[in-house]
Amino acid sequence: MYAQMVKAEGAKSREEMSEQERVFQDRIDRGEKIEPKEWMPEGYRKTLIRQIGQHAHSEIVGQLPEGNWITRAPTLERKAILLAKVQDEAGHGLYLYSAAETLGVSRDELLALLHNGKMKYSSIFNYPTLNWADIGTVGWLVDGAAIMNQVQLQKTSYGPYSRAMIRICKEESFHQRQGYDILLKMCLQGTHEQKEMAQDALNRFWYPSLMMFGPSDKDSVHSAQSMQWKIKINTNDELRQKFVDQTVPQAEYLGLTIPDPNLKWNEAKGGYDFSEPDWNEFFDVINGNGPCNVERMEARVTAWEDGAWFREGLMAHAKKQDARRAAARVAAE
Amino acid sequence: MATADIAVDQAAYFDWLCRLGDNCLVLGHRVSEWCGHSPVLEEDIALANTALDLIGQTQLWLGLAGEVEGKGRTADKLAYLRDAAQFRNVLLVERPNGDFGQTLMRQFLFDAWHMELLRALQKSSDPRVAEIAAKAAKEVAYHLERLADLVIRLGDGTEESRARMQKALNVLWPYTGELFMADAVDQAVVAAGIAPAPESLKAAWDRTVAEVMAEATLSLPEGTFQHRGGKAGRHTEALGFILADMQFLQRAYPGGTW
Amino acid sequence: MSSEWPLWEVFIRGQHGLNHRHVGSLHAPDAEMAICNARDVYTRRNEGVSIWVVKSNEITASAPSEKGPLFEPSNSKIYRHPTFFDIPAEVGHM
């Protein structure tokens, strides 16, 4: 998902836990929220920083593929909607960084880890947006997948993360709809060329969207501990299945074909059978070899470095003002 | 309709409304280019709000322009299907973003003028103009306050931020004069009581700019040369590139539904 | 880096006259800019009419370990809650 491949330790059994860890685990099992500054296992704290940080990075890197089309949006209304949406993503990044900061790491530190490649962001944002239908498709599939993950994370055990998720889910409810709405217009009222554009976008984004949920549970060594801590609520495969089941009828309504010859309703399991994405491609992208990894990182690093003078200038002014006020107080006394 | 009572050359009125709309459209476009690339998240979000306000104002002004023209052109048609020579924005708003300081300085210089204009337009003889101006004035009052504050802070910040802001001011200064130059189009709407004379806004603008620059420890450029042309459709090379971006889909896929 | 902007906690009072409520945090060089940023970040959907900001590190919080002594005594004063009192249904809404 937005936090794929977050490394965590293996889960401990009750016997392996210290007394403090047992009390902590009991609180989580009772559904209590863990709040900043309360005692928590170091592994819990570290895993959360990685997960929330990665989630935050995904939001701000996620601005780029869509932001790419703000200046090219085809109507004034579409331009405003897309800009508002990409702006929301900046806001969501901000909320998530703030949640991570309650765990004793600063936003600048997290950004430095993003910039030097030590922290990751979701693989999906390393794919290019090549036509306007991609903007519809990203909203429909990528936000759809993200929302599926985020809805369950509202129940996560860490208070600030849960509250950020609640706010994000509330704001994000329009994101998926605006994407689907773009495709509705193009597929149901548009020209033949526009429909082709939409099919092309679906062809390119289908498997990368499935990858967003991370590798299959049987290959995912990190899930058990995170689920025990309620940092993760559903398994990767559960969410992926739910996503496919939800998406297929939506594609049918648009008259689009999901690019998977093996896609078939399975009456027995009450869900679709579908092909796995190419996990080699996934690992290539995660390891920096996706179509846009270099451009995405370059854009983030450039924004940060070119903006240093601005951040420093404002900080310097604030300090000057503080000093002036202090001097004025002294003079008055 | 209100215009029936207002004796004004409709072509001139249309032209003048396009000036208002195109200023917002082109500046909103420029500002939106920063989305995802600003120096800090809080600023990214704030700038997007500014761009959103400007796009909203574009829809209103160009919508009214289409109505006045009476040929069935909507705000979208005007935005997406005119070529550069038909655009009526001042040159200032199409200047490239430059560094972040230049973007902020351009915004401040524009806002300081925009505020005065919108204040006066609320007394327009055309109630439709007064209504749009009243809505926009609230948004622009906030832009101006925020931008004046940022210019002051960055001018009176570090040596580097001061140097960058001074450079931005120097580079943009020759593009501010056009805001106050009147031509036949302006004279027509002024005579009809629709708009204030452009030059009548200058004293207040001068005051605002002088105050802010003084507090920002920046010096006003001494050069008097001023570029002009945008209001009459003679633009810099920059506008063509903006339109190539903005109008690409409408031009490449005519008749599409978006 | 020394130029990192400090963290601020943001409190917003909404349209309906309720108390200021904590809505989240943000970074800003000083209080005035924190207010300004809060307006842009936290009231994008018309959420508020009044904003407070306070520097995060200037908040004094109750220590989590004192949670018991601080809050548990009020657990026993259940008569403070309206549901403590049984009012006959015939009396109507109270």
XYZ file of C-alpha atoms in Angstrom:
685
model
C 0.000 0.000 0.000
C 1.225 3.540 0.627
C 3.436 1.795 3.115
C 4.590 -1.302 1.254
C 7.347 -3.503 2.534
C 7.650 -1.823 5.903
C 10.221 -3.823 7.811
C 9.150 -5.017 11.234
C 10.333 -7.682 13.628
C 8.614 -11.049 13.860
C 5.744 -11.230 16.322
C 6.478 -12.267 19.892
C 4.500 -14.817 21.813
C 3.185 -13.843 25.266
C 5.882 -15.968 26.903
C 8.600 -14.037 25.101
C 7.195 -10.668 26.184
C 8.388 -8.729 29.205
C 5.787 -7.721 31.793
C 5.664 -4.225 30.271
C 5.205 -5.605 26.781
C 2.372 -7.834 27.989
C 0.550 -4.871 29.554
C 1.078 -2.944 26.324
C -0.233 -5.800 24.190
C -3.267 -6.163 26.482
C -4.118 -2.510 25.957
C -3.962 -2.959 22.192
C -6.056 -6.115 22.402
C -8.690 -4.203 24.354
C -8.806 -1.643 21.525
C -7.187 1.143 23.546
C -5.268 3.799 21.660
C -1.582 4.267 22.381
C -0.743 7.927 22.786
C 2.547 9.855 22.369
C 4.916 9.692 25.314
C 3.286 6.566 26.709
C 5.550 3.607 27.045
C 5.808 1.531 23.888
C 8.184 -1.168 22.679
C 11.042 0.275 20.662
C 10.052 -1.959 17.732
C 6.528 -0.533 17.760
C 7.889 3.003 17.668
C 10.396 2.272 14.920
C 7.929 0.377 12.759
C 5.411 3.166 13.098
C 7.948 5.819 12.122
C 8.816 3.793 9.036
C 5.198 3.147 8.139
C 3.812 6.633 8.787
C 6.892 8.208 7.218
C 6.534 6.092 4.105
C 2.860 6.921 3.970
C 3.635 10.648 4.253
C 6.338 10.434 1.582
C 3.857 8.688 -0.701
C 1.440 11.576 -0.334
C 3.933 14.232 -1.350
C 5.600 12.211 -4.100
C 2.061 11.298 -5.148
C 1.450 14.973 -5.887
C 3.849 14.770 -8.812
C 2.232 12.415 -11.343
C -1.106 14.172 -11.014
C 0.348 17.639 -10.586
C 1.896 16.994 -13.965
C -1.549 17.569 -15.537
C -2.791 20.601 -13.589
C -1.578 23.018 -16.241
C -3.037 20.820 -18.981
C -6.456 20.061 -17.507
C -9.043 20.354 -20.274
C -11.567 22.696 -18.611
C -11.399 25.346 -15.927
C -13.510 23.229 -13.622
C -11.315 20.150 -14.092
C -8.281 22.309 -13.433
C -9.734 23.577 -10.162
C -10.812 20.094 -9.046
C -7.450 18.544 -9.830
C -5.562 21.339 -8.123
C -7.745 20.999 -5.031
C -7.127 17.279 -5.032
C -3.364 17.495 -5.379
C -3.389 20.187 -2.698
C -5.248 17.784 -0.419
C -2.426 15.314 -0.901
C 0.051 17.902 0.346
C -2.244 18.359 3.333
C -2.366 14.632 3.945
C 1.398 14.454 3.807
C 1.480 17.244 6.355
C -0.945 15.457 8.728
C 1.041 12.243 8.478
C 4.410 13.880 9.063
C 2.883 15.514 12.130
C 1.724 12.117 13.370
C 5.216 10.707 12.846
C 6.700 13.673 14.691
C 4.895 12.666 17.879
C 7.183 9.618 17.879
C 10.310 11.713 18.310
C 11.502 12.246 14.756
C 11.328 15.597 12.986
C 9.815 16.245 9.574
C 13.126 17.523 8.241
C 14.799 14.307 9.383
C 12.185 12.225 7.602
C 12.563 14.303 4.449
C 16.327 13.867 4.572
C 15.785 10.079 4.682
C 13.489 10.317 1.665
C 15.975 12.439 -0.228
C 18.933 10.152 0.419
C 16.934 7.099 -0.586
C 16.896 5.467 2.857
C 13.129 5.704 3.069
C 10.709 4.621 0.360
C 7.360 5.744 -0.963
C 4.669 3.759 -2.731
C 5.790 2.078 -5.950
C 2.725 3.364 -7.807
C 4.022 6.922 -8.055
C 6.950 5.809 -10.145
C 4.617 5.214 -13.061
C 4.062 8.030 -15.538
C 0.782 9.833 -16.254
C 0.760 9.969 -20.041
C -2.709 11.103 -20.984
C -5.681 12.798 -19.356
C -7.456 9.489 -18.770
C -4.540 8.596 -16.492
C -5.758 11.313 -14.149
C -9.168 9.674 -14.067
C -7.613 6.257 -13.628
C -5.278 7.335 -10.852
C -8.234 8.781 -8.950
C -10.354 5.707 -9.556
C -7.799 2.938 -8.968
C -4.953 4.451 -6.972
C -7.123 6.489 -4.651
C -9.573 3.617 -4.548
C -6.833 1.282 -3.349
C -5.496 3.892 -0.952
C -8.907 4.529 0.568
C -9.424 0.809 1.062
C -6.247 0.700 3.090
C -6.856 3.934 4.925
C -10.382 3.112 6.005
C -9.133 0.147 7.985
C -6.203 2.160 9.336
C -8.620 4.523 11.049
C -8.756 1.755 13.656
C -5.010 1.528 14.032
C -3.663 1.405 17.584
C -1.562 4.564 17.543
C -3.763 7.554 18.404
C -2.166 10.283 16.250
C -1.966 7.960 13.221
C -5.578 6.915 13.652
C -6.744 10.525 13.958
C -4.763 11.538 10.865
C -6.403 8.660 8.985
C -9.864 9.725 10.080
C -9.272 13.228 8.815
C -7.716 11.983 5.589
C -10.551 9.551 4.873
C -13.081 12.302 5.390
C -11.297 14.612 2.974
C -10.462 11.946 0.482
C -13.986 10.822 -0.166
C -14.162 13.071 -3.219
C -10.859 11.944 -4.721
C -11.926 8.591 -6.059
C -15.220 10.001 -7.300
C -13.552 12.804 -9.236
C -11.369 10.214 -10.959
C -14.284 7.988 -11.873
C -16.218 11.041 -13.010
C -13.452 11.915 -15.489
C -13.715 8.404 -16.931
C -17.507 8.468 -16.998
C -17.388 11.566 -19.163
C -14.736 10.161 -21.462
C -16.183 6.650 -21.781
C -19.907 7.314 -21.893
C -20.071 10.696 -23.605
C -16.687 11.042 -25.236
C -15.333 10.342 -28.678
C -13.865 7.043 -29.815
C -10.392 8.444 -29.257
C -11.248 9.365 -25.688
C -12.461 5.831 -24.952
C -9.244 4.450 -26.358
C -7.344 6.785 -24.090
C -9.264 5.439 -21.102
C -8.615 1.803 -22.036
C -4.931 2.573 -22.498
C -4.806 4.143 -19.052
C -6.491 1.127 -17.446
C -4.109 -1.237 -19.248
C -1.116 0.554 -17.811
C -2.428 1.173 -14.283
C -4.194 -2.117 -13.515
C -1.239 -4.224 -12.357
C 0.670 -1.381 -10.689
C -2.525 -0.721 -8.687
C -2.671 -4.356 -7.581
C 0.960 -4.055 -6.493
C 0.040 -1.224 -4.159
C -1.151 -3.737 -1.570
C 2.299 -5.264 -1.363
C 3.475 -8.843 -1.962
C 1.299 -11.807 -1.169
C 0.851 -12.613 2.521
C 2.673 -15.882 2.111
C 5.779 -13.905 1.067
C 5.316 -11.045 3.463
C 7.384 -11.690 6.559
C 6.554 -8.406 8.208
C 2.837 -8.674 8.577
C 2.458 -10.770 11.710
C 3.982 -8.340 14.203
C 2.285 -5.337 12.615
C -1.065 -7.058 12.807
C -0.503 -8.039 16.407
C 0.205 -4.370 17.163
C -2.775 -3.244 15.075
C -0.560 -1.086 12.926
C -1.948 -3.119 10.096
C -5.470 -4.476 10.247
C -6.082 -6.532 7.101
C -3.641 -8.663 5.155
C -2.326 -7.625 1.754
C -4.233 -10.383 -0.011
C -7.514 -9.620 1.733
C -7.334 -6.005 0.648
C -6.268 -6.878 -2.880
C -9.190 -9.276 -3.272
C -11.600 -6.687 -1.947
C -10.191 -4.130 -4.353
C -10.595 -6.386 -7.380
C -14.130 -7.355 -6.396
C -15.065 -3.720 -6.030
C -13.386 -2.554 -9.208
C -14.504 -5.088 -11.814
C -18.155 -3.966 -11.978
C -17.013 -0.340 -12.096
C -14.860 -1.108 -15.128
C -17.770 -2.932 -16.758
C -19.998 0.085 -16.272
C -17.453 2.203 -18.122
C -17.284 -0.365 -20.901
C -13.594 -0.949 -20.244
C -11.820 -4.298 -20.232
C -9.568 -5.272 -17.356
C -6.337 -6.445 -18.951
C -6.395 -9.901 -17.406
C -7.528 -12.921 -19.447
C -7.736 -14.972 -16.244
C -10.187 -12.680 -14.538
C -13.226 -14.794 -13.677
C -15.974 -14.779 -11.064
C -15.494 -17.608 -8.591
C -18.855 -18.526 -7.145
C -17.344 -20.731 -4.443
C -15.224 -17.998 -2.876
C -17.682 -15.234 -3.709
C -15.000 -13.190 -5.406
C -13.003 -12.882 -8.598
C -10.027 -15.000 -9.528
C -7.360 -12.839 -11.095
C -3.727 -12.870 -12.219
C -0.956 -11.843 -9.901
C 1.010 -8.791 -10.945
C 4.601 -9.314 -12.034
C 6.421 -9.183 -8.721
C 9.797 -8.890 -10.408
C 8.636 -5.608 -11.850
C 7.452 -4.576 -8.396
C 10.868 -5.203 -6.871
C 12.556 -3.407 -9.750
C 10.403 -0.353 -9.112
C 10.923 -0.514 -5.348
C 14.661 -0.732 -5.934
C 14.734 2.445 -7.972
C 14.267 1.130 -11.482
C 10.685 2.140 -12.210
C 9.915 4.365 -15.175
C 9.936 7.597 -13.126
C 11.937 6.958 -9.939
C 14.734 9.272 -10.990
C 12.431 12.120 -12.034
C 10.318 11.865 -8.884
C 13.276 12.009 -6.545
C 14.903 14.755 -8.543
C 11.738 16.847 -8.328
C 11.512 16.404 -4.550
C 15.189 17.094 -3.909
C 15.183 20.136 -6.188
C 12.118 21.582 -4.481
C 13.781 21.093 -1.116
C 17.203 22.443 -2.039
C 15.948 25.376 -4.088
C 13.634 26.271 -1.233
C 16.310 26.296 1.469
C 16.889 30.057 1.218
C 13.151 30.649 1.624
C 12.838 28.527 4.767
C 16.011 30.004 6.225
C 14.991 33.563 5.342
C 11.691 33.267 7.162
C 13.300 31.639 10.169
C 15.920 34.387 10.317
C 13.211 37.033 10.223
C 11.288 35.357 13.030
C 14.436 35.298 15.172
C 15.152 38.951 14.434
C 11.636 39.882 15.447
C 11.964 37.907 18.670
C 15.192 39.703 19.474
C 13.626 43.086 18.681
C 10.683 42.390 20.939
C 12.982 41.278 23.725
C 15.089 44.423 23.312
C 11.963 46.580 23.390
C 10.872 44.901 26.624
C 14.249 45.492 28.212
C 14.181 49.127 27.111
C 10.721 49.557 28.600
C 11.735 48.197 31.994
C -30.341 42.947 -18.238
C -28.276 45.629 -16.607
C -26.077 46.274 -19.634
C -29.090 47.462 -21.588
C -29.021 50.600 -19.449
C -25.292 51.090 -19.756
C -24.180 52.878 -22.851
C -20.918 51.191 -23.707
C -19.352 49.802 -26.814
C -19.927 46.052 -26.410
C -16.707 45.100 -28.152
C -14.715 47.300 -25.797
C -16.609 45.961 -22.806
C -15.905 42.384 -23.895
C -12.248 43.228 -24.344
C -12.029 44.767 -20.908
C -13.683 41.754 -19.259
C -11.201 39.510 -21.033
C -8.417 41.548 -19.457
C -9.774 40.814 -16.000
C -10.365 37.155 -16.761
C -7.080 36.588 -18.566
C -5.065 38.174 -15.770
C -6.588 35.683 -13.335
C -6.301 32.779 -15.755
C -2.662 33.269 -16.654
C -1.536 34.109 -13.133
C -3.511 31.169 -11.730
C -1.801 28.944 -14.287
C 1.634 30.209 -13.299
C 0.986 29.799 -9.589
C -0.410 26.308 -10.075
C 2.906 25.280 -11.654
C 4.344 25.247 -8.113
C 1.952 22.633 -6.821
C 4.117 19.818 -5.487
C 7.338 21.800 -5.941
C 7.205 24.516 -3.265
C 9.926 24.954 -0.636
C 7.761 23.704 2.212
C 4.427 21.898 2.539
C 2.571 24.718 4.256
C 3.484 27.062 1.434
C 2.529 24.512 -1.217
C -0.938 24.376 0.261
C -1.270 28.141 0.659
C -0.199 28.820 -2.925
C -2.649 26.262 -4.241
C -5.392 28.187 -2.449
C -4.306 31.337 -4.248
C -4.356 29.557 -7.595
C -7.781 28.119 -6.847
C -9.142 31.564 -6.055
C -7.734 32.895 -9.311
C -9.214 30.061 -11.367
C -12.587 30.698 -9.731
C -12.349 34.386 -10.577
C -11.418 33.489 -14.148
C -14.625 31.515 -14.517
C -16.669 34.481 -13.348
C -14.981 37.167 -15.449
C -14.741 35.138 -18.627
C -18.276 33.892 -18.077
C -19.481 37.473 -18.005
C -17.297 38.325 -21.000
C -19.010 35.571 -22.993
C -22.398 36.839 -21.881
C -21.590 40.391 -22.932
C -20.226 39.210 -26.265
C -23.455 37.308 -26.873
C -22.019 34.753 -29.295
C -22.458 31.760 -27.062
C -18.819 31.499 -26.015
C -18.439 30.115 -22.488
C -15.591 30.821 -20.085
C -14.029 27.517 -21.168
C -14.265 28.342 -24.854
C -12.621 31.689 -24.216
C -9.875 30.165 -22.113
C -9.135 27.187 -24.311
C -9.846 28.292 -27.846
C -8.321 31.724 -28.237
C -4.752 32.140 -29.421
C -2.179 34.398 -27.783
C -3.048 37.480 -29.820
C -6.580 37.371 -28.430
C -5.399 37.196 -24.831
C -5.638 40.466 -22.951
C -3.673 39.868 -19.752
C -0.915 42.238 -18.693
C 2.635 41.049 -19.349
C 3.382 40.916 -15.625
C 1.292 37.796 -15.000
C 2.863 35.757 -17.785
C 6.430 36.365 -16.584
C 8.066 33.035 -15.760
C 7.941 31.877 -12.153
C 11.681 32.266 -11.667
C 12.781 31.388 -8.162
C 10.208 31.298 -5.415
C 10.998 34.911 -4.520
C 10.134 36.091 -7.990
C 6.835 34.247 -7.874
C 5.981 35.849 -4.546
C 7.061 39.303 -5.650
C 4.986 39.057 -8.843
C 2.010 37.998 -6.776
C 2.442 40.856 -4.338
C 2.814 43.523 -7.032
C -0.260 42.158 -8.760
C -2.322 41.764 -5.590
C -1.596 45.324 -4.496
C -3.091 46.511 -7.787
C -5.838 43.906 -7.895
C -7.066 44.935 -4.459
C -7.433 48.580 -5.474
C -9.179 47.627 -8.680
C -11.649 45.290 -6.975
C -12.377 47.866 -4.309
C -13.348 50.371 -7.003
C -15.247 47.828 -9.096
C -17.652 47.177 -6.253
C -19.128 50.555 -7.183
C -19.426 49.626 -10.868
C -22.480 50.789 -12.801
C -22.925 47.142 -13.886
C -24.199 45.192 -10.865
C -22.809 41.966 -12.327
C -19.323 43.442 -12.198
C -19.872 44.791 -8.694
C -21.011 41.374 -7.521
C -18.011 39.492 -8.887
C -15.696 42.172 -7.523
C -17.200 41.880 -4.054
C -16.600 38.134 -3.985
C -13.086 38.387 -5.411
C -12.147 41.269 -3.105
C -12.474 39.043 -0.052
C -10.120 36.485 -1.544
C -7.622 39.025 -2.775
C -7.560 40.895 0.539
C -6.203 37.706 2.056
C -3.688 37.157 -0.750
C -2.401 40.685 -0.357
C -2.070 40.460 3.396
C -0.221 37.157 3.159
C 2.043 38.248 0.337
C 2.913 41.626 1.855
C 3.885 39.758 5.003
C 6.064 37.268 3.096
C 7.795 39.999 1.101
C 8.595 41.872 4.323
C 9.859 38.759 6.049
C 12.050 37.647 3.171
C 13.369 41.144 2.517
C 14.245 41.453 6.176
C 15.440 37.840 6.487
C 18.889 36.568 5.562
C 21.270 38.304 3.213
C 20.459 35.768 0.558
C 16.706 36.145 0.891
C 17.059 39.908 0.769
C 19.212 39.766 -2.361
C 16.767 37.436 -4.072
C 13.781 39.620 -3.249
C 15.574 42.745 -4.431
C 16.464 41.015 -7.670
C 12.870 39.878 -8.115
C 11.637 43.418 -7.606
C 14.133 44.798 -10.097
C 13.275 42.217 -12.733
C 9.522 42.662 -12.427
C 9.393 46.399 -11.967
C 9.306 47.238 -15.710
C 6.180 45.120 -16.013
C 4.117 46.977 -13.427
C 3.502 50.155 -15.375
C 1.125 48.519 -17.807
C -1.395 48.063 -14.996
C -1.953 51.817 -14.972
C -1.825 52.663 -18.667
C -5.164 53.526 -20.223
C -6.212 52.978 -23.808
C -9.447 53.341 -25.780
C -10.912 50.200 -24.208
C -10.341 51.567 -20.724
C -11.763 54.929 -21.710
C -14.950 53.282 -22.948
C -15.638 51.398 -19.702
C -14.593 54.355 -17.572
C -16.999 56.623 -19.422
C -19.795 54.113 -18.835
C -19.080 54.095 -15.106
C -18.218 50.404 -15.247
C -14.613 50.735 -14.101
C -12.230 53.213 -12.525
C -9.597 54.909 -14.673
C -6.441 52.739 -14.534
C -4.249 55.680 -13.575
C -6.538 56.488 -10.639
C -5.343 53.321 -8.890
C -1.702 54.273 -9.008
C -1.406 56.480 -5.952
C -2.771 53.825 -3.616
C -0.652 51.135 -5.258
C 2.460 53.293 -4.938
C 1.712 53.793 -1.270
C 1.209 50.101 -0.523
C 4.309 49.078 -2.440
C 6.467 51.801 -0.895
C 5.361 50.878 2.621
C 5.960 47.190 2.173
C 9.319 47.630 0.472
C 10.481 50.016 3.184
C 9.613 47.496 5.860
C 11.224 44.775 3.779
C 14.395 46.911 3.547
C 14.202 46.728 -0.247
C 14.741 49.701 -2.535
C 12.370 50.697 -5.277
C 14.054 50.539 -8.683
C 14.841 53.891 -10.229
C 14.361 52.949 -13.860
C 11.299 54.462 -15.471
C 11.028 52.323 -18.592
C 7.863 50.238 -18.655
C 6.893 47.452 -21.036
C 3.419 47.330 -22.445
C 1.427 45.291 -24.919
C -0.408 42.492 -23.131
C -3.631 44.447 -22.758
C -3.706 44.851 -26.520
C -2.736 41.259 -27.296
C 0.998 41.770 -27.900
C 2.622 39.322 -25.532
C 6.012 38.001 -24.557
C 7.154 34.634 -25.873
C 6.118 33.102 -22.576
C 2.389 33.201 -23.257
C 2.600 30.899 -26.266
C 4.143 28.193 -24.131
C 1.542 28.665 -21.425
C -1.238 28.230 -23.972
C 0.449 25.255 -25.618
C 0.225 23.564 -22.232
C -3.173 24.810 -21.211
C -4.981 24.241 -24.492
C -3.328 21.009 -25.573
C -6.261 18.651 -24.943
C -8.925 20.932 -26.355
C -6.845 21.482 -29.476
C -5.696 17.899 -29.982
C -9.122 16.355 -29.380
C -11.690 18.803 -30.685
C -15.254 17.918 -29.815
C -14.296 15.821 -26.815
C -16.312 15.715 -23.621
C -14.254 16.274 -20.513
C 19.559 21.669 9.956
C 19.093 24.595 12.316
C 16.558 26.315 10.110
C 13.809 23.757 10.756
C 10.610 25.622 11.524
C 9.158 24.815 14.935
C 6.049 22.704 15.305
C 2.743 24.298 16.332
C -0.485 22.769 17.564
C -3.608 24.165 15.947
C -6.982 24.640 17.619
C -10.053 25.676 15.687
C -13.480 26.836 16.742
C -16.064 25.912 14.142
C -19.206 27.635 13.008
C -21.427 26.383 15.749
C -19.995 28.038 18.801
C -18.329 24.943 20.248
C -15.017 25.126 22.056
C -11.758 25.373 20.156
C -10.774 21.859 19.246
C -7.341 20.450 18.502
C -7.233 19.687 14.786
C -3.571 18.927 14.157
C -0.150 20.476 13.837
C 2.008 22.293 11.340
C 5.353 24.030 10.989
C 5.860 27.775 10.913
C 8.661 30.194 11.750
C 6.537 32.125 14.237
C 3.049 32.462 15.697
C 1.702 34.880 13.090
C 2.716 32.634 10.239
C 1.410 29.624 12.101
C -2.034 31.258 12.155
C -1.738 32.052 8.479
C -0.650 28.518 7.612
C -3.390 27.072 9.777
C -5.944 29.023 7.818
C -4.634 27.558 4.578
C -4.041 24.029 5.856
C -6.892 23.370 8.255
C -9.812 25.442 6.995
C -9.817 24.397 3.343
C -13.381 23.187 3.757
C -14.873 26.014 5.729
C -14.138 24.306 9.005
C -13.475 27.251 11.247
C -14.079 30.774 12.342
C -11.372 31.169 14.963
C -7.848 29.768 15.164
C -5.474 29.340 18.092
C -1.916 28.159 17.715
C 0.514 27.189 20.407
C 4.085 25.999 20.117
C 4.109 22.244 20.638
C 7.035 22.300 23.028
C 5.339 24.872 25.230
C 2.417 22.608 26.022
C 2.501 21.075 29.456
C 0.783 17.726 29.329
C -0.313 15.356 32.048
C 2.132 12.480 32.279
C 0.657 9.258 30.943
C 1.705 7.432 34.121
C -0.551 9.736 36.150
C -3.533 8.818 34.037
C -4.893 6.651 36.833
C -4.796 9.185 39.693
C -5.896 12.063 37.439
C -8.880 10.552 35.756
C -10.000 7.463 37.587
C -11.494 9.268 40.609
C -14.112 10.761 38.308
C -15.090 7.279 37.170
C -16.743 6.686 40.523
C -18.811 9.852 40.394
C -21.276 8.339 38.036
C -24.049 10.575 39.361
C -22.528 13.334 37.210
C -23.902 11.579 34.156
C -27.572 11.910 33.233
C -27.905 8.182 32.602
C -27.388 7.609 36.347
C -30.965 8.651 37.043
C -33.950 6.511 36.134
C -36.811 8.726 35.094
C -40.167 6.969 34.543
C -41.055 6.822 30.879
C -44.427 8.460 31.621
C -42.624 11.660 32.648
C -41.497 12.155 29.076
C -38.209 13.500 27.731
C -35.970 15.124 30.301
